[in-house]
XYZ file of N, CA and C in Angstrom:
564
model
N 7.037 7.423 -23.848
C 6.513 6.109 -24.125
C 5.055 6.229 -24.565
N 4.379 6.562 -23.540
C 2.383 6.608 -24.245
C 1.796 5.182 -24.077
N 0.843 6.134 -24.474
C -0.246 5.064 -24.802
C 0.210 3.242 -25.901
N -0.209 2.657 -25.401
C -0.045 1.686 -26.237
C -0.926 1.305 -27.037
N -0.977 1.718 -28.759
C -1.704 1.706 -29.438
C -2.055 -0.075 -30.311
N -3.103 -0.501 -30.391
C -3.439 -1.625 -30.475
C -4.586 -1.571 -31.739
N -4.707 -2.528 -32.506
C -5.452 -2.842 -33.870
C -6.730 -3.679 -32.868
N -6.772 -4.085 -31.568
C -7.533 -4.424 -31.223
C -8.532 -3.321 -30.459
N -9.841 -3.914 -29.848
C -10.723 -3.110 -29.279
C -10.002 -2.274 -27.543
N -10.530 -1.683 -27.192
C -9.909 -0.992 -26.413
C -9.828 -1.835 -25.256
N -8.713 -1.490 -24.860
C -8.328 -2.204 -23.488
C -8.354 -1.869 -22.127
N -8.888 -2.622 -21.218
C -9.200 -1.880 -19.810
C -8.369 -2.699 -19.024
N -7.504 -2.158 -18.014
C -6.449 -3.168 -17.334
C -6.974 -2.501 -15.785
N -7.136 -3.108 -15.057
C -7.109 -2.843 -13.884
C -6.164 -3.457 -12.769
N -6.223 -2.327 -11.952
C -4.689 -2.705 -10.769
C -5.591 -2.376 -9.734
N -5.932 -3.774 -9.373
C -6.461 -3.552 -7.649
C -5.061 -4.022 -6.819
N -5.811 -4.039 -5.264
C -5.050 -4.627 -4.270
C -5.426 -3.891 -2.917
N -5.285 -4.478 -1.648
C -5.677 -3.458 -0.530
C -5.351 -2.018 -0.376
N -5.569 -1.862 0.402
C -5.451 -0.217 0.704
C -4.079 -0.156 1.119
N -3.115 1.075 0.565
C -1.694 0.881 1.271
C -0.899 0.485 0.326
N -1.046 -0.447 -1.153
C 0.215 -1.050 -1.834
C 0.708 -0.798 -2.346
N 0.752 0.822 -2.470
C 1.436 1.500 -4.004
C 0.377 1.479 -5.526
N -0.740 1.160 -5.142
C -1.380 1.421 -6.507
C -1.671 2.698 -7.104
N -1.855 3.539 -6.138
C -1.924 5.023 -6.668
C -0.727 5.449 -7.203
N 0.291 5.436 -6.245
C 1.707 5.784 -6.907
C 2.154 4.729 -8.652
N 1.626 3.689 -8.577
C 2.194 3.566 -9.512
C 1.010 3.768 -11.335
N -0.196 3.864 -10.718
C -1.290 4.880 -11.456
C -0.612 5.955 -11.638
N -0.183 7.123 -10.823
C 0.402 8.226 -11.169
C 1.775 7.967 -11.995
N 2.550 6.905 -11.473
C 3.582 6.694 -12.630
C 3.541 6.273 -13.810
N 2.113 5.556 -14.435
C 1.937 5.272 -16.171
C 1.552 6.628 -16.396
N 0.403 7.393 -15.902
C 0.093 8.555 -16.122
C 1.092 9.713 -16.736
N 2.106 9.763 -15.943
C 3.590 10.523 -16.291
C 3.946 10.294 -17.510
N 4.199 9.032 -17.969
C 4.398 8.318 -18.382
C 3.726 8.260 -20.045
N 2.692 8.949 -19.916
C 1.499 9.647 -20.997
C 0.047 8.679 -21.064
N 0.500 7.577 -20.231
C -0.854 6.615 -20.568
C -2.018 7.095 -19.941
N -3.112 5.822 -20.607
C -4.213 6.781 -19.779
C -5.063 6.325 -18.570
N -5.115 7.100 -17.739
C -5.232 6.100 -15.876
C -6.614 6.626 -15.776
N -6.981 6.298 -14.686
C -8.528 5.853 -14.172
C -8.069 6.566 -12.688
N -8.125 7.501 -11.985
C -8.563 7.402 -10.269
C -9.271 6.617 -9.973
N -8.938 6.608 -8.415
C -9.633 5.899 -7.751
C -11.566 6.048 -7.226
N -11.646 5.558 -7.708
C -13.029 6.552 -7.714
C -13.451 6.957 -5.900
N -13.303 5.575 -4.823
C -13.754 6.216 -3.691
C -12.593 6.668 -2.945
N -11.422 7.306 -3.143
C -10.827 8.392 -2.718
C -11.394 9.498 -2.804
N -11.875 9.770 -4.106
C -12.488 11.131 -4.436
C -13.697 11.153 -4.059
N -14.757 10.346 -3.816
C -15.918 10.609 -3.162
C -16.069 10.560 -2.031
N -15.113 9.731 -0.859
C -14.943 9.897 0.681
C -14.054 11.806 0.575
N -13.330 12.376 -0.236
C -13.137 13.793 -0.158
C -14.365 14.269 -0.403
N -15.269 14.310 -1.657
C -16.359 15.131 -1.826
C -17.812 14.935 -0.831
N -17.950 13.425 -0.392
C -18.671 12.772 0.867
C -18.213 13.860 2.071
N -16.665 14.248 2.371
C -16.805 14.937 3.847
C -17.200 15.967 3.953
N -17.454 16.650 2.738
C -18.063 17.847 2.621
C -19.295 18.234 2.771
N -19.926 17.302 2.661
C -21.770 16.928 2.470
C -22.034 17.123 4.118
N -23.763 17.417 4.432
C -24.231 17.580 5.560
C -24.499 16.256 5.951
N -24.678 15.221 5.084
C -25.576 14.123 5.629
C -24.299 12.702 4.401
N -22.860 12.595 5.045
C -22.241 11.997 4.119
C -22.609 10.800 3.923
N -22.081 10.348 2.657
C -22.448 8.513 2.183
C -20.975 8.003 2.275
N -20.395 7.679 3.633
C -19.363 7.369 3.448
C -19.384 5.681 4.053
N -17.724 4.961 3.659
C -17.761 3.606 3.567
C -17.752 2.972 4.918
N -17.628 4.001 5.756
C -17.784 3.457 7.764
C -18.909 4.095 7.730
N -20.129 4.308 7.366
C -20.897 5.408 7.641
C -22.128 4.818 7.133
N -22.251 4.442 5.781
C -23.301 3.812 4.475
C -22.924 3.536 3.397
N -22.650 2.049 3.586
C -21.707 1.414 2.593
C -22.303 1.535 1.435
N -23.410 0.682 2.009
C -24.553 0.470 0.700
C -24.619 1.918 -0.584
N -25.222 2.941 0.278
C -25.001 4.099 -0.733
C -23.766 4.657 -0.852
N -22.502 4.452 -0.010
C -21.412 4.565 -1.371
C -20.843 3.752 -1.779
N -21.458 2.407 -2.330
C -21.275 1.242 -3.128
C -21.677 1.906 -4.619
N -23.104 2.607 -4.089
C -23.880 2.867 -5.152
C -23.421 3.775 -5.761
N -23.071 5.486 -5.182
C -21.788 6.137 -5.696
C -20.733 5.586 -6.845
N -20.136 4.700 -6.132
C -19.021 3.835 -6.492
C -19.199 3.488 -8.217
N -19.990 3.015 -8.118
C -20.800 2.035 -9.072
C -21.107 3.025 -10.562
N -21.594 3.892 -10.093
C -21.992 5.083 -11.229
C -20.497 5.476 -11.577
N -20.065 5.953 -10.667
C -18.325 7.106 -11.439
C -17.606 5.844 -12.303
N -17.510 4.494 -11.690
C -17.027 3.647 -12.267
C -17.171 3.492 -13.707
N -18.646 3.508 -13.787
C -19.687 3.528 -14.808
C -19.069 4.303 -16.033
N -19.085 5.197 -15.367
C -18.884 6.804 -16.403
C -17.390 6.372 -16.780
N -16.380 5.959 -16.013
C -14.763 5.637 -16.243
C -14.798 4.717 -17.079
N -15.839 3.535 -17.289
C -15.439 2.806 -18.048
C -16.181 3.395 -19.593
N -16.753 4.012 -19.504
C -17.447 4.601 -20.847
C -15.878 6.053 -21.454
N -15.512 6.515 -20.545
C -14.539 7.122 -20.667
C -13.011 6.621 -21.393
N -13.142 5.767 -21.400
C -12.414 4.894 -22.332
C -11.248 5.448 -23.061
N -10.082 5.576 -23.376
C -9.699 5.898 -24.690
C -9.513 4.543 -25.573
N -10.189 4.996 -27.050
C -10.281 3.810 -27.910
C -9.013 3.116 -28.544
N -8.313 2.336 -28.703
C -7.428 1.725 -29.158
C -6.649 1.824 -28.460
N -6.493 1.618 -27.057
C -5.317 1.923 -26.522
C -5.266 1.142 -24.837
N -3.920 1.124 -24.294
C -4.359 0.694 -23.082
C -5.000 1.738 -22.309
N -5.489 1.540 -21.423
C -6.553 2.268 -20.383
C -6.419 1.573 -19.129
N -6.058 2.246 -18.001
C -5.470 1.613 -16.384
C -6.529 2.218 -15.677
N -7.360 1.285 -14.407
C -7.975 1.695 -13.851
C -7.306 1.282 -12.160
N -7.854 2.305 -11.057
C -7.632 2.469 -10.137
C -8.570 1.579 -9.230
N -8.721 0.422 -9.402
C -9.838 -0.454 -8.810
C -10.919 -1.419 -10.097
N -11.637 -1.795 -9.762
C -12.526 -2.419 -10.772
C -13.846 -2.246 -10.369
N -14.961 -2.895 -10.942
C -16.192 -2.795 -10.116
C -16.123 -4.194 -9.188
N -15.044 -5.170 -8.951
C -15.249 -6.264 -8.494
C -14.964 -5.817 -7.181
N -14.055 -4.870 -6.995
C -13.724 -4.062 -5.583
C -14.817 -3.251 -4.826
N -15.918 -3.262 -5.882
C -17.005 -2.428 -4.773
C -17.466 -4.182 -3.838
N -17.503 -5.366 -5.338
C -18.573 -6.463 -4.444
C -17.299 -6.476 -3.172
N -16.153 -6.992 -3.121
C -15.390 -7.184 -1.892
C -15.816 -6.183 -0.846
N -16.024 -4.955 -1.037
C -15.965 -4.267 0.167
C -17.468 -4.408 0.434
N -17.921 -4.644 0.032
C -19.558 -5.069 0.481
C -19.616 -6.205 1.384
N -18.534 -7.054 0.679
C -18.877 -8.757 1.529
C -17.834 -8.078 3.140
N -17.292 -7.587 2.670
C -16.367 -6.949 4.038
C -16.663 -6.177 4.727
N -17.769 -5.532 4.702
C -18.425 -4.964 5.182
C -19.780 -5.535 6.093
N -20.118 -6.768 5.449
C -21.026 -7.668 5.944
C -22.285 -7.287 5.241
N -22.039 -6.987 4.052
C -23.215 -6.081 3.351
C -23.980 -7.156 2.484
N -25.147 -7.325 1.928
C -25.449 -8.224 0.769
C -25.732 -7.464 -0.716
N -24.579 -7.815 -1.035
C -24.207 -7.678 -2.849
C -25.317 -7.676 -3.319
N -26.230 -6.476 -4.089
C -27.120 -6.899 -5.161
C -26.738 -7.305 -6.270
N -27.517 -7.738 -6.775
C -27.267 -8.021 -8.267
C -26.740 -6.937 -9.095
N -27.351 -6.074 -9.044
C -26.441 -4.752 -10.290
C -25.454 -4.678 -10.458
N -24.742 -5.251 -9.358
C -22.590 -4.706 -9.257
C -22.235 -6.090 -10.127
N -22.813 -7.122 -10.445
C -22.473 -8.725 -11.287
C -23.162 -8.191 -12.652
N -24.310 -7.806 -12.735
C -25.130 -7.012 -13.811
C -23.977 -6.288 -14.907
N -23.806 -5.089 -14.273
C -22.911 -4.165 -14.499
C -21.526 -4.473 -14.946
N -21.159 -5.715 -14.093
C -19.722 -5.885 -14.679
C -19.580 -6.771 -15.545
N -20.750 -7.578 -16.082
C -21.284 -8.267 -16.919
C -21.171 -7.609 -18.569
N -21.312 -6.576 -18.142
C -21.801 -5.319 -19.219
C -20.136 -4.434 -19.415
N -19.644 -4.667 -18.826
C -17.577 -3.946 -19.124
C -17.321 -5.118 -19.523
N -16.054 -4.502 -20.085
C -14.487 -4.968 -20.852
C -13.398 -4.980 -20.265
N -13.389 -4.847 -18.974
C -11.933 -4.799 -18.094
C -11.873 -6.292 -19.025
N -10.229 -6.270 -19.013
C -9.282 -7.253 -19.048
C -9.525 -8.906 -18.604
N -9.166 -9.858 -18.638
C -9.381 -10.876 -17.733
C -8.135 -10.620 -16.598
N -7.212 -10.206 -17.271
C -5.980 -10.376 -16.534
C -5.781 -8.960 -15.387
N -5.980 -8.948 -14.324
C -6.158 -7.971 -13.521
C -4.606 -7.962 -12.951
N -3.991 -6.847 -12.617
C -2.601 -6.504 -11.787
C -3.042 -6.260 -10.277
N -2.493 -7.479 -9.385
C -2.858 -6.978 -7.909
C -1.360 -7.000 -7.090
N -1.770 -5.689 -6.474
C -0.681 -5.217 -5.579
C -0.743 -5.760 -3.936
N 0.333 -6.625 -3.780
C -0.206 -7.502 -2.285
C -0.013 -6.518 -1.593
N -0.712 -7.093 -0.322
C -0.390 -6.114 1.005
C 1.430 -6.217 1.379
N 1.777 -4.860 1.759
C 2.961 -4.198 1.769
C 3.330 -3.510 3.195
N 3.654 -4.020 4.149
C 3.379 -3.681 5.274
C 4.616 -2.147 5.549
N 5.377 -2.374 4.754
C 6.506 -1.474 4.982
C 6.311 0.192 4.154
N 5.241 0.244 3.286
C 4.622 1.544 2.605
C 3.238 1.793 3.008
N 3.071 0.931 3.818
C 1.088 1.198 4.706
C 1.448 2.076 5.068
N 0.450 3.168 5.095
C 0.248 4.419 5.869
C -1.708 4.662 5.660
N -1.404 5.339 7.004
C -3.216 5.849 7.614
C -3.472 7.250 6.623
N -4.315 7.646 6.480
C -4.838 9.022 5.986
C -6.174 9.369 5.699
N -6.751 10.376 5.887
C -8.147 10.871 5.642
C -9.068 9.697 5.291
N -8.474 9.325 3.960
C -9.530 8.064 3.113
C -9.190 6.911 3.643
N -8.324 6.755 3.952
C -7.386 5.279 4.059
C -7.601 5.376 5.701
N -8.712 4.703 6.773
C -8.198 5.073 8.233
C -8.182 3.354 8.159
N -8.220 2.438 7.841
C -8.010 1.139 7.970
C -6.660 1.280 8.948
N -7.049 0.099 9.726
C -6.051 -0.753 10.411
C -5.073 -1.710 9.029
N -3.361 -2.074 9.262
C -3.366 -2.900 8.526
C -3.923 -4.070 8.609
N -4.561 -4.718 9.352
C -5.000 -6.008 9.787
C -6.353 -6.058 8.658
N -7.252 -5.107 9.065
C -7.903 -4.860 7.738
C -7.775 -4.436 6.341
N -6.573 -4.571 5.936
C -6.293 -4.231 4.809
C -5.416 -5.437 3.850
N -5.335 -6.334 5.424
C -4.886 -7.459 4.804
C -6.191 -8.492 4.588
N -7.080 -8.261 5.289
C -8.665 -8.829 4.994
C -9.118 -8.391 3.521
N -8.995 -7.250 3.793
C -9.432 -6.240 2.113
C -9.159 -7.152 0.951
N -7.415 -7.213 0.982
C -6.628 -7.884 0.341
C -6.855 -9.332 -0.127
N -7.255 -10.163 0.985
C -7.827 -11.377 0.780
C -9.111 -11.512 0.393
N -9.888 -10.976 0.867
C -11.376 -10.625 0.043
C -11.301 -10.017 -1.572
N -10.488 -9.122 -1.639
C -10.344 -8.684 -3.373
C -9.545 -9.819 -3.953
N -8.737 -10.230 -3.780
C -8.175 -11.772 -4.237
C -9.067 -12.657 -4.768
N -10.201 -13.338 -3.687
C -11.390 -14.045 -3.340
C -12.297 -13.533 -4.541
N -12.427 -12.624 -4.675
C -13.464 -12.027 -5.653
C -13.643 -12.020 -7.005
N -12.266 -11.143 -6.817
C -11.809 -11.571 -8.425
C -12.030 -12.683 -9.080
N -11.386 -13.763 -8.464
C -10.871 -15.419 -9.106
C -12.308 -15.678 -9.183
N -13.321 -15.583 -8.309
C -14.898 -15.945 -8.293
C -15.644 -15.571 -9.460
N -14.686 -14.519 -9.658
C -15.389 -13.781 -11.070
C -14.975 -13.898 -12.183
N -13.898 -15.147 -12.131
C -13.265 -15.317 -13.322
C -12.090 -14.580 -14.079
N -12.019 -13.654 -13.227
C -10.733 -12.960 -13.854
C -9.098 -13.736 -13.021
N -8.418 -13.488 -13.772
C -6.651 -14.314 -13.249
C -5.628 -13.247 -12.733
N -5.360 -12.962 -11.489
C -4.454 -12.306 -11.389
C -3.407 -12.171 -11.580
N -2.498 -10.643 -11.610
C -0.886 -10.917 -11.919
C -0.805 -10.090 -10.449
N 0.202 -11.151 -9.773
C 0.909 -10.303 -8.364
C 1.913 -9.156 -8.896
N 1.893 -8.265 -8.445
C 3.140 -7.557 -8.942
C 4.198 -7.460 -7.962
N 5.436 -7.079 -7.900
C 6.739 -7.542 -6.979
C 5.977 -6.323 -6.252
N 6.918 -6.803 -5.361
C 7.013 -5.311 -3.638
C 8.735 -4.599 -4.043
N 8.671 -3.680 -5.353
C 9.788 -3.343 -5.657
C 9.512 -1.589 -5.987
N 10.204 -1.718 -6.369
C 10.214 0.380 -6.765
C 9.296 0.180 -7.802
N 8.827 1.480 -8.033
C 7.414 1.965 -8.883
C 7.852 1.690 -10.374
N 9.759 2.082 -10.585
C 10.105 1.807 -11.685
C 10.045 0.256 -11.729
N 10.264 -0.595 -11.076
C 10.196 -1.717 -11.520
C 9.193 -2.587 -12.061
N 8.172 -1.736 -10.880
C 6.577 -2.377 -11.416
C 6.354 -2.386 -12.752
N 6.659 -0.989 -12.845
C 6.459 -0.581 -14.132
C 6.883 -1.441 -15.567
N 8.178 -1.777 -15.214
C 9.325 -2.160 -16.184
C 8.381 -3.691 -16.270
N 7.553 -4.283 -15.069
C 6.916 -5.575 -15.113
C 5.887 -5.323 -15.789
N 5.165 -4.225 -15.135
C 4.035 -4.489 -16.534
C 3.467 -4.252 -17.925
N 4.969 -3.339 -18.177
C 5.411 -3.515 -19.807
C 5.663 -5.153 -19.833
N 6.330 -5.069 -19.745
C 6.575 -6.844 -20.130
C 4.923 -7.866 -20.149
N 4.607 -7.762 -19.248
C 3.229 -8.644 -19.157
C 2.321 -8.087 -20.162
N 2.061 -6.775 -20.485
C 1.251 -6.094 -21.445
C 1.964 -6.512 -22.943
N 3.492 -6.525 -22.864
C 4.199 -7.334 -24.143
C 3.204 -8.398 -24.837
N 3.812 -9.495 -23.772
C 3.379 -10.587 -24.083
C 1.609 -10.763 -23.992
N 1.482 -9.601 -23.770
C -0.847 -9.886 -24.235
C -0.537 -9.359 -25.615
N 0.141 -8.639 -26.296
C -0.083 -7.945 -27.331
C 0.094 -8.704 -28.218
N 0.917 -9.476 -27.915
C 1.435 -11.058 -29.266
C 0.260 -11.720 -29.312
């Protein structure tokens, strides 16, 4: 299948949702797939964070790995491939949520910044999924907090003007098979 090649400017789609909903798995399934995906950016820096003597991690110092956050994002969205769809593993609207969830105060740069991208209006969010939650290294959330997460990235988004698409609580192929269809009908 591939990339979906477009006469328009390049396209940035992002798939948030709490921690736990299948967004990675189904990132790794367009990927397969040949398209072109985005990691998650603070998976990989809570791994490269535990390594550090003095870590910037998100139970630890939000603030500086907001700021982390914020840069790799940075670089992902400049990373771009041109004419084509492009899937990201979060947005920068997911750093402001975990800030307000954190009890943190949002600077201006993370509204700045996203001021300054092309993500999509139309964002793909994966609800909380209580039956594929699982704990791990990055992920030590409670589900209770992940259904907060969930409602706070919801909250955020819409604040920011972007419109969500729920995606079903179905197999990875199905997601999939949904958001061909929804990407269809943007292309008309």
């Amino acid at each position: 299948m591939g990339d979906i090649k477009t006469d328009l400017p390049t396209r940035r789609w992002v798939i948030t949702g709490g921690p736990g909903t299948g967004k990675s798995t189904l990132l790794a399934y367009l990927k397969k797939r040949g398209f072109t995906v985005f990691e998650e950016v603070s998976r990989r820096l809570i791994q490269e964070q535990q390594t550090q003597p003095n870590p910037a991690l998100p139970w630890g110092n939000l603030p500086r790995f907001a700021e982390l956050c914020l840069e790799q994002m940075k670089l992902q969205h400049t990373d771009a491939q041109p004419h084509c769809a492009n899937f990201y593993d979060r947005g920068i609207p997911d750093i402001i949520a975990y800030l307000r969830n954190g009890g943190e105060v949002v600077p201006p740069i993370y509204k700045q910044v996203l001021q300054e991208t092309s993500y999509e209006k139309w964002v793909f969010f994966a609800p909380p999924w209580p039956q594929i939650y699982v704990n791990d290294l990055e992920r030590p959330q409670k589900y209770d907090e992940s259904l907060r997460i969930s409602d706070l990235l919801r909250e955020t988004y819409e604040e920011l003007g972007f419109q969500l698409i729920t995606l079903p609580k179905t197999s990875c192929e199905e997601r999939f098979a949904f958001m061909m269809e929804k990407l269809a009908a943007f292309k008309s």
